Coordinates of C-alpha atoms and ligand atoms in Angstrom, one line a residue:
M115 CA 0.0 0.0 0.0
Q116 CA 1.2 3.5 -0.9
A117 CA 2.4 6.2 1.6
I118 CA 0.0 9.1 1.9
E119 CA 1.6 12.4 0.7
A120 CA 2.0 15.2 3.3
V121 CA -0.3 18.2 2.7
P122 CA 1.1 21.8 2.6
A123 CA 1.3 23.4 6.1
Q124 CA -1.9 25.1 7.0
D125 CA -4.1 25.6 10.1
A126 CA -6.7 22.9 9.4
Q127 CA -4.7 19.7 9.4
R128 CA -6.9 17.2 11.3
L129 CA -9.2 14.7 9.9
V130 CA -12.2 13.1 11.6
I131 CA -13.1 9.5 10.8
L132 CA -16.6 8.5 11.6
G133 CA -17.7 4.9 11.6
T134 CA -21.2 3.6 10.7
G135 CA -20.6 -0.1 10.1
G136 CA -20.9 -2.0 6.8
T137 CA -18.9 -4.8 5.3
I138 CA -15.7 -2.7 5.7
A139 CA -16.3 -3.5 9.4
G140 CA -17.6 -7.0 8.7
R141 CA -16.4 -10.2 10.3
A142 CA -16.7 -13.7 8.9
A143 CA -16.1 -17.0 10.7
L144 CA -13.7 -18.2 7.9
A145 CA -11.0 -16.0 6.4
G146 CA -11.8 -17.2 2.9
D147 CA -15.5 -16.3 3.1
N148 CA -16.3 -13.0 1.3
V149 CA -20.1 -13.3 1.5
G150 CA -21.1 -15.2 4.7
Y151 CA -20.1 -12.5 7.2
V152 CA -21.8 -10.2 9.5
A153 CA -21.5 -6.5 8.7
G154 CA -20.8 -3.8 11.3
Q155 CA -18.7 -5.8 13.8
V156 CA -15.3 -4.1 13.9
S157 CA -14.9 -0.7 15.5
V158 CA -13.8 2.2 13.4
G159 CA -10.8 2.6 15.7
D160 CA -9.6 -0.9 14.8
L161 CA -10.2 -0.2 11.1
V162 CA -8.0 2.8 11.3
A163 CA -5.4 1.0 13.4
A164 CA -5.2 -1.7 10.6
V165 CA -3.8 0.9 8.1
P166 CA -0.2 1.7 9.2
M167 CA 0.3 4.8 7.1
L168 CA -2.6 6.5 9.0
K169 CA -0.6 6.3 12.2
P170 CA 1.4 9.5 11.9
L171 CA -1.6 11.6 10.8
P172 CA -3.6 13.9 13.2
L173 CA -6.9 11.9 13.3
D174 CA -10.0 11.9 15.5
V175 CA -12.0 8.7 15.4
E176 CA -15.6 8.4 16.4
Q177 CA -18.2 5.6 16.1
V178 CA -21.5 7.2 15.1
A179 CA -23.4 3.9 14.4
Q180 CA -22.6 0.2 13.9
L181 CA -25.1 -1.3 11.4
D182 CA -25.6 -3.1 8.1
S183 CA -26.4 -0.2 5.8
K184 CA -29.4 -2.0 4.4
D185 CA -31.0 -0.9 7.7
M186 CA -30.1 2.7 7.3
N187 CA -32.7 5.2 8.6
F188 CA -33.4 8.9 9.1
D189 CA -32.3 8.8 12.8
V190 CA -28.8 7.7 11.8
W191 CA -28.7 10.2 9.0
K192 CA -29.6 13.0 11.4
A193 CA -26.9 11.9 13.9
L194 CA -24.4 11.7 11.1
A195 CA -25.3 15.2 9.8
V196 CA -24.9 16.6 13.3
Q197 CA -21.5 15.1 13.9
V198 CA -20.3 16.0 10.4
A199 CA -21.5 19.6 10.8
F200 CA -19.9 19.9 14.2
H201 CA -16.5 18.7 13.0
L202 CA -16.6 20.7 9.8
G203 CA -17.2 23.8 11.9
R204 CA -13.9 23.2 13.8
S205 CA -11.1 25.4 12.5
D206 CA -8.5 22.6 13.0
V207 CA -10.4 20.1 10.9
M208 CA -9.8 19.9 7.1
G209 CA -12.2 17.1 6.3
V210 CA -14.3 14.2 7.4
V211 CA -14.1 10.5 6.3
I212 CA -17.1 8.2 6.9
T213 CA -16.8 4.4 6.8
H214 CA -20.1 3.0 5.6
G215 CA -21.8 -0.1 4.0
T216 CA -21.9 -0.2 0.2
D217 CA -25.6 -1.0 0.0
T218 CA -26.9 2.5 0.8
I219 CA -23.7 4.5 0.7
E220 CA -25.1 6.4 -2.3
E221 CA -28.2 7.4 -0.4
T222 CA -26.3 8.6 2.7
A223 CA -23.8 10.5 0.4
F224 CA -26.7 12.2 -1.4
F225 CA -28.5 13.0 1.8
L226 CA -25.4 14.6 3.3
Q227 CA -24.6 16.6 0.2
S228 CA -28.2 17.8 -0.1
V229 CA -28.4 18.8 3.6
L230 CA -24.9 20.2 4.2
K231 CA -23.3 21.2 0.9
P232 CA -20.0 21.1 2.8
A233 CA -17.3 23.6 1.9
K234 CA -14.7 21.0 3.2
P235 CA -14.5 17.4 1.9
V236 CA -16.7 14.7 3.3
V237 CA -15.5 11.4 2.0
L238 CA -17.5 8.2 2.4
T239 CA -15.8 4.9 1.9
C240 CA -16.6 1.2 2.1
A241 CA -15.6 -2.3 1.2
M242 CA -17.0 -5.2 -0.7
R243 CA -15.1 -7.7 1.4
P244 CA -15.2 -8.0 5.2
A245 CA -12.3 -7.0 7.4
T246 CA -11.5 -10.7 7.9
A247 CA -11.1 -11.5 4.2
L248 CA -7.9 -13.0 2.9
V249 CA -7.4 -9.9 0.8
P250 CA -9.7 -7.2 2.3
D251 CA -10.3 -4.1 0.1
G252 CA -11.3 -1.8 3.1
P253 CA -7.7 -0.8 4.1
Q254 CA -6.8 0.5 0.7
N255 CA -10.2 2.3 0.3
L256 CA -9.8 3.9 3.7
S257 CA -6.3 5.0 2.8
D258 CA -7.5 6.5 -0.5
A259 CA -10.4 8.2 1.2
V260 CA -8.0 9.9 3.6
A261 CA -5.9 11.0 0.7
V262 CA -9.0 12.6 -0.9
A263 CA -10.0 14.3 2.4
R264 CA -6.5 15.8 2.7
Q265 CA -6.5 17.2 -0.8
V266 CA -6.3 21.0 -0.7
G267 CA -9.3 22.5 -2.4
A268 CA -11.5 19.4 -2.1
Q269 CA -15.1 20.1 -1.1
G270 CA -18.5 18.5 -1.1
V271 CA -19.6 14.9 -0.4
V272 CA -17.9 12.1 -2.4
V273 CA -17.6 8.3 -2.3
V274 CA -14.2 6.7 -2.7
C275 CA -14.0 3.0 -3.7
A276 CA -11.6 0.9 -5.7
G277 CA -9.4 3.9 -6.6
Q278 CA -12.3 6.0 -7.9
I279 CA -13.8 9.2 -6.6
H280 CA -17.6 9.6 -7.3
G281 CA -19.8 12.6 -6.7
A282 CA -22.7 12.1 -4.3
D283 CA -25.3 13.0 -7.0
D284 CA -24.1 10.5 -9.6
V285 CA -22.8 7.5 -7.7
T286 CA -24.7 4.2 -7.8
K287 CA -23.8 0.7 -6.7
V288 CA -23.9 -1.4 -9.9
H289 CA -22.4 -4.7 -8.9
T290 CA -23.3 -7.3 -6.2
Y291 CA -19.8 -8.7 -5.7
R292 CA -16.9 -7.1 -7.5
V293 CA -14.7 -4.7 -5.5
D294 CA -15.2 -2.0 -8.1
A295 CA -18.9 -2.0 -7.4
F296 CA -19.7 1.7 -8.2
D297 CA -20.4 3.7 -11.3
S298 CA -21.3 7.4 -11.9
G299 CA -23.3 6.8 -15.1
D300 CA -23.0 9.3 -17.9
A301 CA -21.2 11.8 -15.7
G302 CA -18.3 9.4 -14.9
P303 CA -16.2 9.5 -11.8
L304 CA -14.9 12.9 -10.5
G305 CA -11.4 11.6 -10.4
C306 CA -9.2 8.8 -9.1
V307 CA -6.5 8.1 -6.4
E308 CA -3.2 6.8 -7.7
E309 CA -0.5 5.9 -5.1
G310 CA -2.0 8.3 -2.6
M311 CA -2.3 11.1 -5.2
V312 CA -5.6 12.6 -6.4
R313 CA -6.1 13.0 -10.1
L314 CA -9.3 15.1 -10.8
F315 CA -11.3 14.8 -14.0
R316 CA -14.0 17.4 -13.2
P317 CA -14.9 19.8 -10.5
W318 CA -15.7 18.8 -6.9
P319 CA -19.4 18.8 -5.9
E320 CA -21.2 22.1 -5.3
A321 CA -20.5 23.7 -1.8
C322 CA -22.3 26.4 0.2
L323 CA -20.9 29.9 -0.3
A324 CA -20.8 30.9 3.4
G325 CA -19.5 28.9 6.4
S326 CA -18.3 25.3 6.4
F327 CA -21.8 23.9 5.6
D328 CA -25.4 24.9 4.8
A329 CA -26.8 25.6 8.2
S330 CA -30.3 26.4 7.1
A331 CA -30.9 23.0 5.5
H332 CA -29.2 21.3 8.4
D333 CA -31.4 23.0 10.9
R334 CA -34.5 22.2 9.0
V335 CA -33.6 18.5 9.0
Q336 CA -32.7 18.5 12.7
A337 CA -36.0 20.1 13.6
S338 CA -37.9 17.2 12.0
L339 CA -38.6 14.0 13.9
V340 CA -39.3 12.0 10.8
L341 CA -38.8 12.4 7.0
P342 CA -42.1 13.1 5.2
R343 CA -43.3 9.7 4.0
V344 CA -42.4 9.1 0.3
V345 CA -42.7 5.6 -1.1
L346 CA -40.9 4.1 -4.1
L347 CA -42.7 2.0 -6.7
T348 CA -41.6 0.4 -10.0
S349 CA -43.4 0.1 -13.3
H350 CA -43.1 -3.3 -15.0
A351 CA -44.9 -5.8 -17.2
D352 CA -48.2 -6.7 -15.7
A353 CA -48.1 -3.8 -13.2
D354 CA -51.4 -2.8 -11.6
G355 CA -52.6 0.0 -9.4
L356 CA -53.3 -2.1 -6.3
M357 CA -50.3 -1.0 -4.4
V358 CA -51.2 2.7 -4.9
Q359 CA -54.8 2.1 -4.0
A360 CA -53.7 0.3 -0.8
L361 CA -51.4 3.2 0.1
L362 CA -54.3 5.7 -0.5
A363 CA -56.7 3.6 1.6
Q364 CA -54.1 3.4 4.4
A365 CA -53.4 7.1 4.2
A366 CA -57.2 7.8 4.5
S367 CA -57.4 5.5 7.6
G368 CA -55.0 8.0 9.4
M369 CA -53.3 5.0 11.1
V370 CA -49.8 5.6 9.7
Q371 CA -47.7 8.6 8.9
P372 CA -49.4 10.4 6.1
L373 CA -48.3 9.6 2.6
R374 CA -46.9 12.7 1.0
G375 CA -45.2 11.5 -2.1
I376 CA -44.7 8.6 -4.5
V377 CA -41.6 8.2 -6.6
V378 CA -42.0 5.8 -9.5
A379 CA -39.2 4.1 -11.3
G380 CA -40.7 4.1 -14.7
T381 CA -39.6 2.3 -17.8
G382 CA -37.4 4.1 -20.3
N383 CA -38.0 7.9 -20.2
G384 CA -40.2 7.5 -17.1
T385 CA -43.1 5.8 -18.9
L386 CA -45.7 3.8 -16.8
H387 CA -47.8 0.8 -17.3
K388 CA -51.3 2.1 -18.1
N389 CA -52.9 0.4 -15.1
L390 CA -50.3 1.9 -12.7
E391 CA -50.6 5.3 -14.4
I392 CA -54.4 5.4 -13.7
A393 CA -53.8 4.8 -10.0
L394 CA -51.0 7.3 -9.8
L395 CA -53.1 10.0 -11.5
E396 CA -55.7 9.4 -8.8
A397 CA -53.0 9.8 -6.1
Q398 CA -51.9 13.0 -7.7
A399 CA -55.5 14.3 -7.8
Q400 CA -55.6 13.6 -4.0
G401 CA -52.6 15.9 -3.4
I402 CA -49.9 13.3 -3.3
R403 CA -46.8 14.5 -5.1
V404 CA -45.9 12.0 -7.8
V405 CA -42.3 12.1 -9.3
L406 CA -41.3 10.1 -12.4
S407 CA -37.8 8.6 -12.5
S408 CA -36.4 5.8 -14.5
R409 CA -35.4 2.2 -13.9
C410 CA -32.7 2.7 -16.6
V411 CA -29.2 2.8 -15.0
R412 CA -28.0 5.5 -17.4
G413 CA -29.6 8.7 -18.7
R414 CA -32.3 10.9 -17.1
V415 CA -36.0 11.4 -17.5
L416 CA -36.7 14.2 -20.0
A417 CA -39.9 16.2 -19.6
H418 CA -42.0 16.4 -22.7
L419 CA -45.3 17.8 -24.0
G420 CA -48.4 15.9 -23.0
Q421 CA -46.9 14.5 -19.9
R422 CA -49.5 13.8 -17.2
F423 CA -47.4 14.1 -14.1
S424 CA -45.9 17.5 -13.3
E425 CA -42.6 16.3 -11.8
V426 CA -39.7 14.3 -13.3
S427 CA -36.4 13.6 -11.8
S428 CA -32.9 13.3 -13.3
L429 CA -31.7 11.4 -10.2
S430 CA -31.9 7.6 -9.6
P431 CA -35.1 6.4 -8.0
V432 CA -33.6 6.0 -4.5
K433 CA -32.1 9.5 -4.6
S434 CA -35.3 11.0 -6.1
R435 CA -37.1 9.6 -3.0
I436 CA -34.7 11.5 -0.7
A437 CA -34.9 14.7 -2.7
L438 CA -38.7 14.7 -2.6
A439 CA -38.8 13.9 1.1
L440 CA -36.4 16.7 1.9
D441 CA -38.4 19.1 -0.4
L442 CA -41.5 18.2 1.6
L443 CA -39.9 19.1 5.0
P444 CA -41.6 22.1 6.6
G445 CA -39.9 25.5 6.2
Ligands
SIN665 C1 -23.7 -2.9 4.1 O1 -24.1 -2.2 3.2 O2 -23.7 -2.5 5.3 C2 -23.4 -4.4 3.8 C3 -22.9 -4.6 2.5 C4 -21.6 -3.9 2.2 O3 -21.1 -3.0 2.9 O4 -21.0 -4.2 1.1

């Protein structure tokens, strides 16, 4: 593994490494087993200690959560946003690294970018193999993530995995098993890390103009106990409107958190099976916001004349859900 280059002398030199669990912190009974493991077992302190070249660096390490990221939820996102905002506000901190599971890392990255628009780098990293693997990928990914967080001029939320740097808005997990499991679609990666050096292909993600993060969006999120309820449906052959009708009936019963929005992963350019479309038009007529996205892994939904739903999204379906829920927050 490569040495991490020293950064030029400046006030903010410290990095904060926050742990949330995932396969990077996973443990298997057998060292050769890359799939039969339990995620979120090894502390972030131990993950950092396993990478010798991090030893001389000024690091603070903190465990924010310890979970399999398939179980990610709004409470953990809020806790993470609070800790990230706190550390970004410290004058001695130049960036934050977050260890995370691969399964929802793109959602957490998108949430943090939407809510904080950090002026310093926030770098999420992960692994496809558990910490106990014969050849774990976590230590190299963590080392690369630290190199990115120490890059002068870096800003915004990015995901670093398998030597690539992906922007929070574009990154998607595209492979179930390979160590290079992420892709940034048409946009491509932001850059790469080669032997501890960052090579940038395009600009860092957008950052707020004043302060180290966007305090207004952060405060709005922290003031909310729950995210407005937005569900995600998919259009497919033989689709019907039963699921939508059930959601509307449930909402009318008042027994669950009110349904505020539906994101639908449509076919192609956001098209819908006619049976599902009828039900969604009824939902829209009842005041539920309906947003069209696409099941296609590349491209975006283009609005067009004659469209029957007022909102289309250029984000992936899972990120469209977060964007709509955040948009529905009070204030
Ligand atoms: C997880 O997302 O927490 C488990 C899977 C992984 O990290 O690859």
